[in-house]
Amino acid sequence: MKIDKIEKVAIVGLGMMGTSLAAALKNKSFKGTIVGYSRKENICKDAIEKKIVDDASINLISVVENADLIVMCLPIDLIINKTNEIFDHLKDGAIVTDIGSTKKNIVSLLEKKFKNTNKFFIGSHPICGSEKSGFKFYNEKLFENKVTVICSSLESPKNILNTIKNFWEMIDSKTIFLNASLHDKKLALTSHLPHILSSLLIDVFEKNKNKFKEDDIYSFCGTGFNDVSRLASGSSDIWKDIILTNSEEIIYQLEILEESVNQLRHIIANGNSDEIYSWLNETAQLREKIISKNRL
Amino acid sequence: MKIDKIEKVAIVGLGMMGTSLAAALKNKSFKGTIVGYSRKENICKDAIEKKIVDDASINLISVVENADLIVMCLPIDLIINKTNEIFDHLKDGAIVTDIGSTKKNIVSLLEKKFKNTNKFFIGSHPICGSEKSGFKFYNEKLFENKVTVICSSLESPKNILNTIKNFWEMIDSKTIFLNASLHDKKLALTSHLPHILSSLLIDVFEKNKNKFKEDDIYSFCGTGFNDVSRLASGSSDIWKDIILTNSEEIIYQLEILEESVNQLRHIIANGNSDEIYSWLNETAQLREKIISKNRL
């Protein structure tokens, strides 16, 4: 099945990610029909009125039953539950994918469900997002020049994998195929750790509450504080699931972080100017290297 | 002395901060003369050509000797050294201020030097900046709607303090008077800790280098990673001085951070969904509260 054979895409979940995906497809002049599911009637209505989708409904089964491609744009636990719920209603040859930020759990459970059937599940993770959630924060350019990781076991047919690859590339995302377990190891470092560091800044702030008067200390937070703490405003529901489904790898990174904090504390206590400079300079140089190679 | 009595401002140091200050004054139609000092001839030439300053020179003494207000836009140790160097050449009634990110060291040393003379030192810290350093990154709107903290002992004459206050407010900065020691305690939490967290993310990255192939892992760094790590690209020279001159308060915050990391690691290891959600939700709510009250 080529991408032009996809006549109907069902987007299950019209939050920030799902709506951005629908809007990106419209923006790229996707030829087929885009149908959305939301549990809220007003969101369905809004999405139709704003022409982000061709149709939308709070009836999940009716949304997915004739779809060629179904994209589950939901929090991790709902991706699993709702995919199980729709499975029997999917047409032959239907492909289901998702946007979950951890993959081992989702892919292992759902590949098992779809195995030896004529329906297919391929995991996806577009590495993009926002700390804002909900319909109104959608962005049709969210996926452009970002990486989408495609996770599937080796048994998935090549044409199905290619359809998913072409689908993400149609909205200008780059694609990488990766084993789900290695995906989760890597993302623990590149995505889950940054999120946790952002929240840790706020946690330390909270622990200082008796030291400074509240309203007063807020005035001293500048743009640096705002940027480092931005991710802490993300959805606690989504991040709870990410942490729960990748706890082992996250704990591994937190152990390294604890070691780093401890080391730095000793470097600062030593008060050796060269040592402090070296620590800062090595991190500054590595950061520039990462960012420059990461520019797509 | 009112702000309109300042006929000549000397900006010592034409890096990102100094040049932004000169450009902001020009932008706000400051009536007097703006003279800049840089140790590099080509920067002096550039600043004059771009009409950011009226004149500039690599001869520090000639730049400051007739100035009414001298703003030391240099790294912390140079603020102290260069102010000592120019002291004898300042005219009667001249006011010196600075932009250093820590204040206890600078203010205590320089107030002692200026005490019982007819020249004045008042510390300033505009809470704004960039991870980029150098002339070419200047921004005439850098100070707008940001807070500048003014630090001086109680002995400074009120009219001198008012001149400094009016000076920063002229370029649309808000001003707060604060004791230098309390300034450093507060900034350890709101500015120095965010910077260190940003660098710690990169340090943990470095410690993972044997686990993942370099070029490969870079592709998985998204916008969240970029934002949290942004400050790590800041000048190692400037940040070395900030850490050295505020080490006690920074170590205090790092101890709290270590405790936070350890606590969170245990919460995650317990695997209790509600506990993880609560931790994330409390930090998300506090972050929103800080940001909303901080909007100027």
GROMACS .gro file of N, CA and C in nm, chain A residues 18 48-49 80 103 115 127 139 143 195 210 215 231 281 293:
model
   45
   18GLY      N    1  -0.281   1.567   1.801
   18GLY     CA    2  -0.373   1.516   1.699
   18GLY      C    3  -0.419   1.626   1.605
   48ILE      N    4  -1.423   2.063   1.280
   48ILE     CA    5  -1.491   2.064   1.149
   48ILE      C    6  -1.505   2.208   1.098
   49GLU      N    7  -1.550   2.297   1.187
   49GLU     CA    8  -1.570   2.437   1.149
   49GLU      C    9  -1.441   2.503   1.100
   80ILE      N   10  -0.307   0.227   2.436
   80ILE     CA   11  -0.320   0.081   2.449
   80ILE      C   12  -0.468   0.041   2.464
  103LYS      N   13   0.801   0.369   2.385
  103LYS     CA   14   0.757   0.274   2.283
  103LYS      C   15   0.757   0.127   2.325
  115LYS      N   16  -0.058  -0.954   1.591
  115LYS     CA   17   0.019  -1.062   1.528
  115LYS      C   18  -0.073  -1.165   1.460
  127ILE      N   19   0.926   1.331   1.747
  127ILE     CA   20   0.995   1.402   1.856
  127ILE      C   21   0.971   1.552   1.840
  139ASN      N   22  -0.051   2.337   1.586
  139ASN     CA   23   0.046   2.405   1.500
  139ASN      C   24   0.072   2.318   1.378
  143PHE      N   25   0.556   1.932   1.293
  143PHE     CA   26   0.638   1.815   1.258
  143PHE      C   27   0.752   1.846   1.162
  195HIS      N   28   1.306   1.700   3.076
  195HIS     CA   29   1.178   1.732   3.139
  195HIS      C   30   1.191   1.728   3.291
  210ASN      N   31   1.037   2.880   5.252
  210ASN     CA   32   1.049   2.946   5.382
  210ASN      C   33   1.164   3.046   5.389
  215ASP      N   34   0.611   3.641   4.652
  215ASP     CA   35   0.592   3.739   4.545
  215ASP      C   36   0.719   3.812   4.511
  231LEU      N   37   0.946   2.318   3.042
  231LEU     CA   38   0.890   2.184   3.030
  231LEU      C   39   0.811   2.141   3.154
  281ASN      N   40   3.338   2.495   3.060
  281ASN     CA   41   3.381   2.501   2.921
  281ASN      C   42   3.356   2.370   2.847
  293LYS      N   43   2.515   1.976   1.531
  293LYS     CA   44   2.492   1.852   1.454
  293LYS      C   45   2.344   1.817   1.447
   0.00000   0.00000   0.00000
